[in-house]
Amino acid sequence: MGRRGAGRRGLSSRSPAGSMALAASLLPPLLLLLLGRPGLGAPGQGAGTWSRFARLPYPQDQLFLHDTFPDGFLWGAGSAAYQTEGGWRQGGKGASVWDTFAHRPATPPAAAPPGPVGGDVASDSYNNVFRDVEGLRRLGVSHYRFSLSWARLLPNGTAPPNPAGLAHYGRLLARLRELGVEPVVTLYHWDLPQALQDVFGGWASPVLPRLFRDYAELCFRHFGGQVRYWLTMDNPYVVAWHGYGTGRLPPGVRGGPRLGYLAAHHLLQAHAKVWHLYNDHFRPAQKGKVSIALSSHWIKPQHMTEKNIKECQKSLDFVLGWFAKPIFIDGDYPESMRSNLSSLLPEFSEAEKKYIKGTADFFALSFGATLSFQLLDSHMKFQQLESISLRQLLYWINSEYNNPQIFIVENSWFVSGTTKKDDAKYIYYLKKFIMETLKAIRYDGVNVFGYTVWSLLDGFEWHRGYSIRRGLFYVDFQSHDKKLIPKSSVLFYQKLIEKNGFPPLPENRPIEGIFPCGFAWGIVDNYIQVDTTPAQFIDSSVYVWDVHQTKKLIKVDGVYTSKRKRHCVDFAAIRLQTSLLQEMHVTHFHFSLKWSLILPLGNLSLINHTLVHYYQCFASELLRVNITPVVALWQPMIENQELPVSLAKYGAWENTETVQAFVEYARFCFTSLGDYVKFWITMNEPSVKNLTYTAGHNLLKAHAKVWHLYDKEFRRSQKGKISIALQADWVEPACPFSRNDQEVADRILEFDIGWLAEPIFGSGDYPEVMRVWLHRINSVDLYNFHLPYFSEDEKKLIHGSFDFFALSHYTTTLVGSEKEDAVKYDHYLEAQMINDITWLHSPSRAAVVPWGLRKLLKWVKSKYGDVPVYVMANGIDDDQNMVHDKLRVYYIQNYINEALKAYTLDDVNLQGYFVYSFNDKTAPKYGLYSYVANQYEPKPSLKHYREIIDNNGFPGPETPELLCPEDVALCPECHFFRTRKSLLAFISFIFVAFIVTIFFIIYYSKRIERRL
């Protein structure tokens, strides 16, 4: 059966593949069935959140959910007046506490950050209403959250109103109405009129709730006909605690906890007054809704103990519950606050409790970079660990506050203030938060009806000034016109809104199908366990058993038996390893020889014959059980790069003498092991990260010389194949819409893979990208790197020195062009390493990205043609916890399925796949066998891999049966006869003649006896 035909006929159009795919598809209903939707909420019920999420199936629950949001889901963007408006002295605006705070002289003066002062100009939205609304039109949002400047509408905080301010917001609302964008309006976003602070003491005064009610009435009368969603205020926790308690934020009053709690008391009273005002006088005609934007962090226990969980519950009570419980439950503060704060916490009268209770038409949630890891008071963590899990917070709110309708009115993260267009970090946080919201809806039954990204455009970021950016649109704060320049996140969010989430795509679904006959299913062990201790059966000494005293065997001096020849079965370690490999049902086993031990001096003057014999025995035993040995001549290790010491001391691969030494070593290995090994790797995973250009140059020449040596002197008799194995992790542009990021990804692929691959599999010379880039960076005197040149003869020597393309692939990396994190920035290649936090990660933080393997295989084909390809190593670590072996099961299943896609859908000439690694003893945390107390135990991932091997892939009901001829086990001991057929024929003739002669002698002897 032909290779390609077999592959295509083995492919089914059915999308699920195997039990793993079925389990993933059933996950949402199963979660809800087994763990249940949260019941009717009550104070304290949220404490079950931590244990619930600890029980969710791993890794299925953490997989990316390809699904859409409910129909009618609201998508929007937001901004705040002080952060973006500017125009602080325009149109009759009065001063706010933030204006005053920002204009304080820096202490010391040199500490003042360069650039604009506070929000004086910021993004200049006051003068660019149409610019901002055009940004909204481009995004395609359904709503826009913005705040009214109290000081712009009422410059002194009280009547009379400012006509210019009323006209400004009237223009904005009119333009939003023209575009069909729903306004979500915040009455107060931290910018209290300075006059109210000066005259009354701000929110520390009981007068403020009444004044806030008067301000709200003005807004409802002038704008209420155009607004359906009102938010009374934003994040009262920050206003109260840091405005009046710690003094970190305006108005900067350091009144301690008592004043902070008093300010919060008045904020709650003010909110309730405004809600009742709207409910009693405006709701019947305007038919809107009113709530308060509450901000929260998320917290997780240091250990899953009842005590730590209670502390987490208390932490949320002290931040979110401080305001949410009075409004959504019973009009009073959480019991944990009452019991811990005693007289510090003000009291509500029974009438006030009734007045405050129920004063929200939905739960407006703010979550992200404003509070988390920034403005959360460290004492309110109660020694637990802050986290950024939006999904768990949503579930907690749902459980704690009677299943409210939740509107996420602010959410995102941030990027550096120097980031301009390609804001990859921002995108992946946004992706994470939106994915968690989707899971909360689909998996946890939480009622979320809208999402607001923060923010529409870059602005003044409160206490962090202009050092970070949170906008979808870039603003050059030094420019005069303040144009909005769309970042990559604009396109990401725009497409997400168009699709209403993350709908399933064909390429994201597993396929059914099988691999061709003869497909190599393998396992890897970098270096096999070598134990040359002989078995007891070859000991020539004589022993007697002391049955009376010591009960032990006693050696008899001077008495020996005749010695017998050593046999491979005498090595117990070999028998054990081959039996373990047989249990896997693999067809191939890949390991590396130790050059430094075989030839300790680097030449043939000293040979470790015992070790060579061990390797011979190991290979022959593999063949005996029908497992093909795949042997690498050299694999770099930390100590001396696994080179003989004499070579490592004198330049290693920098020294051209190492090239010739490697050729001599290879000749010895081909001669000694070639009868057993038909699948050679010259060099396994040479690390380009640790190679100089000179060393890489010599390494390529050494490989090519060894390949030609085998081709000319050994291939005809040994009939094997040989190539080099390269480490090849995939590199993906962090912003898929960015040309700059794509250029960075292409550059890294050429430096990481093309450096060694292009001379061998491509042109015979280094990639042009490398030469151009090195010329560029050398020309500006930053570096002085020289990439050597090959002579024409060397190019001919190296070009085509392969029989197949062998690669090791473990993970995928995202790279960007804009510097964001100095620790993860490669200055040499001008590449920023980015992490997609929605990806699964192993305990060592290796990303699990199955589709990266398929992309890599397609890239190899596009670069180097229809070359036979072997995935020579593919695996992931665990932490000796069986929970993480479930991740390995997922990893193996899905990486092999992506390999199947490459074979069947992309016509990649894939001929084998090897899992890394054999066992935990030689590769701790990566093995399919654990090694504990001198015992090997198969992990569940081994059984799963064995099942895939037995099925030759992922056959489905429509997959035709593929009949493959049975492999015949080779007999290494028969090599003597296979190479001496004439001698075998002569011996056979003599033997037959002897038997015939004996027959006639016996026959005629019996006839003579009868006659006598």
GROMACS .gro file of C-alpha atoms in nm, residues 452-847:
model
  396
  452THR     CA    1  -1.543   4.648   2.912
  453VAL     CA    2  -1.178   4.665   2.816
  454TRP     CA    3  -0.972   4.933   2.987
  455SER     CA    4  -0.905   5.154   2.823
  456LEU     CA    5  -1.000   5.298   2.488
  457LEU     CA    6  -0.683   5.506   2.466
  458ASP     CA    7  -0.364   5.569   2.656
  459GLY     CA    8  -0.392   5.816   2.940
  460PHE     CA    9  -0.262   5.926   3.276
  461GLU     CA   10  -0.238   5.612   3.491
  462TRP     CA   11  -0.298   5.757   3.836
  463HIS     CA   12  -0.009   5.695   4.078
  464ARG     CA   13   0.202   5.543   3.796
  465GLY     CA   14   0.166   5.845   3.574
  466TYR     CA   15   0.280   5.780   3.218
  467SER     CA   16   0.518   5.495   3.302
  468ILE     CA   17   0.265   5.238   3.179
  469ARG     CA   18   0.000   5.226   2.908
  470ARG     CA   19  -0.341   5.056   2.914
  471GLY     CA   20  -0.504   5.187   2.598
  472LEU     CA   21  -0.604   5.005   2.284
  473PHE     CA   22  -0.499   5.316   2.094
  474TYR     CA   23  -0.155   5.469   2.130
  475VAL     CA   24  -0.126   5.838   2.213
  476ASP     CA   25   0.198   6.033   2.180
  477PHE     CA   26   0.165   6.260   2.483
  478GLN     CA   27   0.441   6.490   2.355
  479SER     CA   28   0.267   6.556   2.024
  480HIS     CA   29   0.040   6.852   1.957
  481ASP     CA   30  -0.246   6.676   1.776
  482LYS     CA   31  -0.263   6.365   1.998
  483LYS     CA   32  -0.363   6.132   1.717
  484LEU     CA   33  -0.495   5.785   1.804
  485ILE     CA   34  -0.269   5.518   1.657
  486PRO     CA   35  -0.421   5.168   1.671
  487LYS     CA   36  -0.210   4.908   1.849
  488SER     CA   37  -0.215   4.538   1.767
  489SER     CA   38  -0.467   4.494   2.048
  490VAL     CA   39  -0.719   4.697   1.847
  491LEU     CA   40  -0.725   4.434   1.573
  492PHE     CA   41  -0.734   4.154   1.829
  493TYR     CA   42  -1.031   4.304   2.015
  494GLN     CA   43  -1.207   4.402   1.695
  495LYS     CA   44  -1.194   4.047   1.559
  496LEU     CA   45  -1.300   3.906   1.895
  497ILE     CA   46  -1.608   4.131   1.895
  498GLU     CA   47  -1.692   4.031   1.537
  499LYS     CA   48  -1.680   3.663   1.630
  500ASN     CA   49  -1.841   3.717   1.972
  501GLY     CA   50  -1.567   3.514   2.133
  502PHE     CA   51  -1.346   3.229   2.023
  503PRO     CA   52  -1.552   3.008   1.790
  504PRO     CA   53  -1.417   2.661   1.712
  505LEU     CA   54  -1.201   2.644   1.401
  506PRO     CA   55  -1.127   2.331   1.195
  507GLU     CA   56  -0.754   2.355   1.266
  508ASN     CA   57  -0.825   2.347   1.641
  509ARG     CA   58  -1.005   2.016   1.624
  510PRO     CA   59  -0.833   1.678   1.648
  511ILE     CA   60  -0.857   1.448   1.349
  512GLU     CA   61  -0.893   1.076   1.309
  513GLY     CA   62  -0.651   0.878   1.098
  514ILE     CA   63  -0.349   0.653   1.106
  515PHE     CA   64   0.015   0.667   1.014
  516PRO     CA   65   0.166   0.457   0.733
  517CYS     CA   66   0.308   0.109   0.763
  518GLY     CA   67   0.662   0.111   0.891
  519PHE     CA   68   0.613   0.432   1.089
  520ALA     CA   69   0.882   0.455   1.357
  521TRP     CA   70   0.734   0.472   1.708
  522GLY     CA   71   1.016   0.547   1.946
  523ILE     CA   72   1.134   0.648   2.288
  524VAL     CA   73   1.445   0.844   2.386
  525ASP     CA   74   1.704   0.807   2.657
  526ASN     CA   75   1.989   1.053   2.616
  527TYR     CA   76   2.236   0.812   2.771
  528ILE     CA   77   2.142   0.457   2.856
  529GLN     CA   78   2.211   0.318   3.197
  530VAL     CA   79   2.552   0.151   3.164
  531ASP     CA   80   2.622  -0.118   3.421
  532THR     CA   81   2.907  -0.348   3.319
  533THR     CA   82   2.898  -0.543   3.645
  534PRO     CA   83   2.918  -0.911   3.537
  535ALA     CA   84   2.660  -1.163   3.645
  536GLN     CA   85   2.754  -1.415   3.914
  537PHE     CA   86   2.755  -1.698   3.659
  538ILE     CA   87   3.091  -1.593   3.511
  539ASP     CA   88   3.269  -1.582   3.848
  540SER     CA   89   3.527  -1.868   3.840
  541SER     CA   90   3.573  -1.876   4.216
  542VAL     CA   91   3.441  -2.165   4.430
  543TYR     CA   92   3.227  -2.096   4.739
  544VAL     CA   93   3.099  -2.306   5.030
  545TRP     CA   94   2.798  -2.228   5.241
  546ASP     CA   95   2.868  -2.188   5.613
  547VAL     CA   96   2.545  -2.344   5.740
  548HIS     CA   97   2.654  -2.352   6.104
  549GLN     CA   98   2.782  -2.004   6.191
  550THR     CA   99   2.768  -1.708   5.950
  551LYS     CA  100   2.503  -1.862   5.722
  552LYS     CA  101   2.691  -1.698   5.430
  553LEU     CA  102   2.889  -1.807   5.127
  554ILE     CA  103   3.262  -1.830   5.192
  555LYS     CA  104   3.512  -1.808   4.906
  556VAL     CA  105   3.758  -2.097   4.887
  557ASP     CA  106   4.104  -1.953   4.824
  558GLY     CA  107   4.309  -2.103   4.544
  559VAL     CA  108   4.025  -2.308   4.394
  560TYR     CA  109   3.881  -2.202   4.061
  561THR     CA  110   3.662  -2.346   3.794
  562SER     CA  111   3.722  -2.305   3.425
  563LYS     CA  112   3.615  -1.966   3.289
  564ARG     CA  113   3.349  -1.941   3.021
  565LYS     CA  114   3.311  -1.677   2.757
  566ARG     CA  115   3.106  -1.371   2.849
  567HIS     CA  116   2.762  -1.338   2.690
  568CYS     CA  117   2.532  -1.039   2.650
  569VAL     CA  118   2.275  -1.202   2.876
  570ASP     CA  119   2.525  -1.166   3.159
  571PHE     CA  120   2.445  -0.795   3.179
  572ALA     CA  121   2.137  -0.780   3.402
  573ALA     CA  122   2.088  -0.407   3.334
  574ILE     CA  123   2.042  -0.475   2.963
  575ARG     CA  124   1.780  -0.741   3.023
  576LEU     CA  125   1.585  -0.505   3.250
  577GLN     CA  126   1.595  -0.215   3.007
  578THR     CA  127   1.491  -0.419   2.707
  579SER     CA  128   1.202  -0.571   2.901
  580LEU     CA  129   1.082  -0.223   2.998
  581LEU     CA  130   1.107  -0.111   2.637
  582GLN     CA  131   0.909  -0.415   2.522
  583GLU     CA  132   0.626  -0.314   2.753
  584MET     CA  133   0.598   0.013   2.563
  585HIS     CA  134   0.551  -0.160   2.226
  586VAL     CA  135   0.794   0.089   2.067
  587THR     CA  136   0.967  -0.002   1.741
  588HIS     CA  137   1.272   0.223   1.791
  589PHE     CA  138   1.493   0.328   2.081
  590HIS     CA  139   1.712   0.636   2.054
  591PHE     CA  140   2.017   0.688   2.274
  592SER     CA  141   2.360   0.852   2.254
  593LEU     CA  142   2.706   0.705   2.290
  594LYS     CA  143   2.957   0.861   2.529
  595TRP     CA  144   3.253   0.970   2.325
  596SER     CA  145   3.441   1.077   2.638
  597LEU     CA  146   3.420   0.725   2.782
  598ILE     CA  147   3.470   0.519   2.466
  599LEU     CA  148   3.790   0.707   2.373
  600PRO     CA  149   3.903   0.876   2.697
  601LEU     CA  150   4.208   1.033   2.531
  602GLY     CA  151   4.017   1.142   2.222
  603ASN     CA  152   4.200   0.897   1.994
  604LEU     CA  153   4.242   0.525   1.938
  605SER     CA  154   4.541   0.495   2.170
  606LEU     CA  155   4.307   0.405   2.454
  607ILE     CA  156   3.977   0.226   2.393
  608ASN     CA  157   3.724   0.128   2.655
  609HIS     CA  158   3.654  -0.219   2.514
  610THR     CA  159   3.426  -0.312   2.805
  611LEU     CA  160   3.195  -0.022   2.729
  612VAL     CA  161   3.202  -0.093   2.356
  613HIS     CA  162   3.110  -0.454   2.426
  614TYR     CA  163   2.825  -0.331   2.645
  615TYR     CA  164   2.693  -0.112   2.362
  616GLN     CA  165   2.721  -0.406   2.122
  617CYS     CA  166   2.526  -0.625   2.358
  618PHE     CA  167   2.265  -0.360   2.418
  619ALA     CA  168   2.207  -0.305   2.047
  620SER     CA  169   2.196  -0.677   1.974
  621GLU     CA  170   1.945  -0.736   2.253
  622LEU     CA  171   1.728  -0.458   2.115
  623LEU     CA  172   1.733  -0.625   1.775
  624ARG     CA  173   1.653  -0.959   1.933
  625VAL     CA  174   1.325  -0.815   2.068
  626ASN     CA  175   1.257  -0.638   1.737
  627ILE     CA  176   1.344  -0.283   1.851
  628THR     CA  177   1.560  -0.079   1.617
  629PRO     CA  178   1.847   0.104   1.788
  630VAL     CA  179   1.885   0.470   1.685
  631VAL     CA  180   2.230   0.577   1.796
  632ALA     CA  181   2.384   0.924   1.821
  633LEU     CA  182   2.762   0.949   1.810
  634TRP     CA  183   2.770   1.268   2.018
  635GLN     CA  184   2.532   1.472   2.229
  636PRO     CA  185   2.653   1.779   2.417
  637MET     CA  186   2.626   1.776   2.793
  638ILE     CA  187   2.721   2.031   3.057
  639GLU     CA  188   3.049   1.869   3.158
  640ASN     CA  189   3.310   1.928   2.885
  641GLN     CA  190   3.032   1.923   2.625
  642GLU     CA  191   3.061   1.541   2.649
  643LEU     CA  192   3.395   1.559   2.465
  644PRO     CA  193   3.709   1.373   2.569
  645VAL     CA  194   3.894   1.589   2.819
  646SER     CA  195   4.195   1.631   2.593
  647LEU     CA  196   3.973   1.784   2.324
  648ALA     CA  197   3.763   1.990   2.562
  649LYS     CA  198   4.073   2.149   2.716
  650TYR     CA  199   4.213   2.264   2.385
  651GLY     CA  200   3.929   2.458   2.234
  652ALA     CA  201   3.665   2.185   2.187
  653TRP     CA  202   3.482   2.255   1.860
  654GLU     CA  203   3.677   2.578   1.815
  655ASN     CA  204   3.979   2.359   1.737
  656THR     CA  205   3.992   2.203   1.390
  657GLU     CA  206   4.167   1.898   1.540
  658THR     CA  207   3.835   1.807   1.703
  659VAL     CA  208   3.688   1.765   1.355
  660GLN     CA  209   3.940   1.498   1.259
  661ALA     CA  210   3.914   1.334   1.601
  662PHE     CA  211   3.540   1.306   1.552
  663VAL     CA  212   3.589   1.140   1.213
  664GLU     CA  213   3.825   0.882   1.366
  665TYR     CA  214   3.581   0.820   1.650
  666ALA     CA  215   3.294   0.775   1.404
  667ARG     CA  216   3.496   0.528   1.196
  668PHE     CA  217   3.563   0.324   1.508
  669CYS     CA  218   3.192   0.325   1.602
  670PHE     CA  219   3.081   0.226   1.251
  671THR     CA  220   3.331  -0.058   1.255
  672SER     CA  221   3.244  -0.178   1.606
  673LEU     CA  222   2.868  -0.124   1.608
  674GLY     CA  223   2.767  -0.097   1.244
  675ASP     CA  224   2.651  -0.458   1.225
  676TYR     CA  225   2.389  -0.378   1.489
  677VAL     CA  226   2.305  -0.013   1.418
  678LYS     CA  227   2.135   0.090   1.093
  679PHE     CA  228   2.006   0.427   1.210
  680TRP     CA  229   2.277   0.677   1.297
  681ILE     CA  230   2.275   1.036   1.424
  682THR     CA  231   2.607   1.215   1.392
  683MET     CA  232   2.526   1.487   1.646
  684ASN     CA  233   2.218   1.504   1.862
  685GLU     CA  234   2.076   1.845   1.955
  686PRO     CA  235   2.389   2.062   1.930
  687SER     CA  236   2.292   2.368   2.132
  688VAL     CA  237   2.317   2.678   1.915
  689LYS     CA  238   2.269   2.891   2.228
  690ASN     CA  239   2.613   2.784   2.348
  691LEU     CA  240   2.796   2.766   2.014
  692THR     CA  241   3.032   3.027   1.879
  693TYR     CA  242   3.021   3.079   1.504
  694THR     CA  243   3.364   2.918   1.468
  695ALA     CA  244   3.256   2.615   1.670
  696GLY     CA  245   2.939   2.581   1.461
  697HIS     CA  246   3.148   2.605   1.146
  698ASN     CA  247   3.373   2.317   1.252
  699LEU     CA  248   3.080   2.116   1.380
  700LEU     CA  249   2.913   2.129   1.037
  701LYS     CA  250   3.233   2.016   0.866
  702ALA     CA  251   3.273   1.732   1.114
  703HIS     CA  252   2.917   1.615   1.051
  704ALA     CA  253   2.962   1.628   0.675
  705LYS     CA  254   3.290   1.436   0.683
  706VAL     CA  255   3.136   1.163   0.897
  707TRP     CA  256   2.833   1.141   0.668
  708HIS     CA  257   3.058   1.100   0.362
  709LEU     CA  258   3.271   0.846   0.552
  710TYR     CA  259   2.965   0.631   0.616
  711ASP     CA  260   2.833   0.684   0.265
  712LYS     CA  261   3.157   0.575   0.096
  713GLU     CA  262   3.293   0.305   0.326
  714PHE     CA  263   3.007   0.155   0.528
  715ARG     CA  264   2.669   0.213   0.369
  716ARG     CA  265   2.698  -0.062   0.107
  717SER     CA  266   2.779  -0.335   0.357
  718GLN     CA  267   2.583  -0.211   0.659
  719LYS     CA  268   2.285  -0.069   0.467
  720GLY     CA  269   2.210   0.199   0.725
  721LYS     CA  270   2.115   0.565   0.716
  722ILE     CA  271   2.266   0.867   0.886
  723SER     CA  272   2.191   1.233   0.953
  724ILE     CA  273   2.208   1.508   1.216
  725ALA     CA  274   1.936   1.581   1.475
  726LEU     CA  275   1.862   1.948   1.547
  727GLN     CA  276   1.668   2.102   1.830
  728ALA     CA  277   1.379   2.287   1.668
  729ASP     CA  278   1.129   2.463   1.888
  730TRP     CA  279   0.875   2.672   1.701
  731VAL     CA  280   0.883   3.052   1.718
  732GLU     CA  281   0.561   3.244   1.665
  733PRO     CA  282   0.514   3.621   1.627
  734ALA     CA  283   0.360   3.751   1.949
  735CYS     CA  284   0.132   3.986   1.756
  736PRO     CA  285   0.006   3.781   1.462
  737PHE     CA  286  -0.097   4.101   1.282
  738SER     CA  287   0.244   4.267   1.315
  739ARG     CA  288   0.497   4.263   1.031
  740ASN     CA  289   0.772   4.359   1.275
  741ASP     CA  290   0.697   4.065   1.502
  742GLN     CA  291   0.688   3.830   1.203
  743GLU     CA  292   1.033   3.951   1.100
  744VAL     CA  293   1.164   3.881   1.449
  745ALA     CA  294   1.015   3.530   1.446
  746ASP     CA  295   1.167   3.457   1.103
  747ARG     CA  296   1.504   3.586   1.221
  748ILE     CA  297   1.508   3.365   1.531
  749LEU     CA  298   1.407   3.057   1.331
  750GLU     CA  299   1.703   3.112   1.102
  751PHE     CA  300   1.945   3.166   1.390
  752ASP     CA  301   1.809   2.874   1.594
  753ILE     CA  302   1.746   2.617   1.320
  754GLY     CA  303   1.860   2.754   0.986
  755TRP     CA  304   2.214   2.817   1.111
  756LEU     CA  305   2.291   2.443   1.101
  757ALA     CA  306   2.010   2.326   0.874
  758GLU     CA  307   2.055   2.557   0.574
  759PRO     CA  308   2.413   2.444   0.491
  760ILE     CA  309   2.309   2.077   0.507
  761PHE     CA  310   1.954   2.070   0.375
  762GLY     CA  311   1.942   2.393   0.178
  763SER     CA  312   2.202   2.594  -0.009
  764GLY     CA  313   2.527   2.465   0.138
  765ASP     CA  314   2.585   2.802   0.306
  766TYR     CA  315   2.451   2.992   0.605
  767PRO     CA  316   2.111   3.165   0.582
  768GLU     CA  317   2.125   3.503   0.414
  769VAL     CA  318   1.920   3.642   0.705
  770MET     CA  319   2.210   3.567   0.941
  771ARG     CA  320   2.470   3.740   0.726
  772VAL     CA  321   2.253   4.047   0.673
  773TRP     CA  322   2.168   4.077   1.041
  774LEU     CA  323   2.526   4.031   1.161
  775HIS     CA  324   2.647   4.287   0.911
  776ARG     CA  325   2.387   4.531   1.043
  777ILE     CA  326   2.467   4.496   1.412
  778ASN     CA  327   2.844   4.491   1.349
  779SER     CA  328   2.819   4.811   1.146
  780VAL     CA  329   2.690   5.009   1.442
  781ASP     CA  330   2.980   4.890   1.661
  782LEU     CA  331   2.758   4.714   1.908
  783TYR     CA  332   2.912   4.375   1.841
  784ASN     CA  333   3.195   4.221   1.648
  785PHE     CA  334   3.064   3.881   1.542
  786HIS     CA  335   3.216   3.711   1.244
  787LEU     CA  336   3.028   3.439   1.058
  788PRO     CA  337   3.289   3.230   0.874
  789TYR     CA  338   3.272   3.152   0.504
  790PHE     CA  339   3.279   2.808   0.346
  791SER     CA  340   3.500   2.739   0.048
  792GLU     CA  341   3.327   2.601  -0.259
  793ASP     CA  342   3.464   2.255  -0.179
  794GLU     CA  343   3.332   2.279   0.176
  795LYS     CA  344   2.989   2.382   0.049
  796LYS     CA  345   2.981   2.075  -0.173
  797LEU     CA  346   3.096   1.860   0.115
  798ILE     CA  347   2.825   1.986   0.352
  799HIS     CA  348   2.535   2.032   0.112
  800GLY     CA  349   2.325   1.717   0.094
  801SER     CA  350   2.500   1.537   0.379
  802PHE     CA  351   2.180   1.384   0.511
  803ASP     CA  352   1.946   1.090   0.466
  804PHE     CA  353   1.659   1.242   0.663
  805PHE     CA  354   1.571   1.549   0.872
  806ALA     CA  355   1.574   1.465   1.244
  807LEU     CA  356   1.447   1.724   1.489
  808SER     CA  357   1.375   1.751   1.859
  809HIS     CA  358   1.076   1.965   1.948
  810TYR     CA  359   0.948   2.049   2.293
  811THR     CA  360   0.763   2.380   2.297
  812THR     CA  361   0.673   2.706   2.120
  813THR     CA  362   0.796   3.055   2.200
  814LEU     CA  363   0.630   3.389   2.127
  815VAL     CA  364   0.852   3.679   2.024
  816GLY     CA  365   0.787   4.048   1.973
  817SER     CA  366   0.974   4.345   1.837
  818GLU     CA  367   0.908   4.595   2.117
  819LYS     CA  368   1.110   4.582   2.436
  820GLU     CA  369   0.878   4.521   2.729
  821ASP     CA  370   1.067   4.315   2.986
  822ALA     CA  371   1.445   4.360   3.007
  823VAL     CA  372   1.490   4.018   3.169
  824LYS     CA  373   1.333   3.842   2.871
  825TYR     CA  374   1.473   4.066   2.600
  826ASP     CA  375   1.741   3.937   2.361
  827HIS     CA  376   1.949   4.245   2.277
  828TYR     CA  377   2.156   4.053   2.024
  829LEU     CA  378   1.858   3.957   1.809
  830GLU     CA  379   1.638   4.245   1.928
  831ALA     CA  380   1.364   4.006   2.031
  832GLN     CA  381   1.126   4.024   2.326
  833MET     CA  382   1.016   3.688   2.462
  834ILE     CA  383   0.644   3.691   2.543
  835ASN     CA  384   0.429   3.446   2.735
  836ASP     CA  385   0.073   3.356   2.637
  837ILE     CA  386  -0.076   3.303   2.981
  838THR     CA  387  -0.372   3.114   2.835
  839TRP     CA  388  -0.140   2.829   2.735
  840LEU     CA  389  -0.092   2.526   2.953
  841HIS     CA  390   0.248   2.513   3.120
  842SER     CA  391   0.446   2.233   3.279
  843PRO     CA  392   0.592   2.262   3.631
  844SER     CA  393   0.912   2.403   3.474
  845ARG     CA  394   0.697   2.658   3.283
  846ALA     CA  395   0.743   2.495   2.944
  847ALA     CA  396   0.448   2.593   2.725
   0.00000   0.00000   0.00000
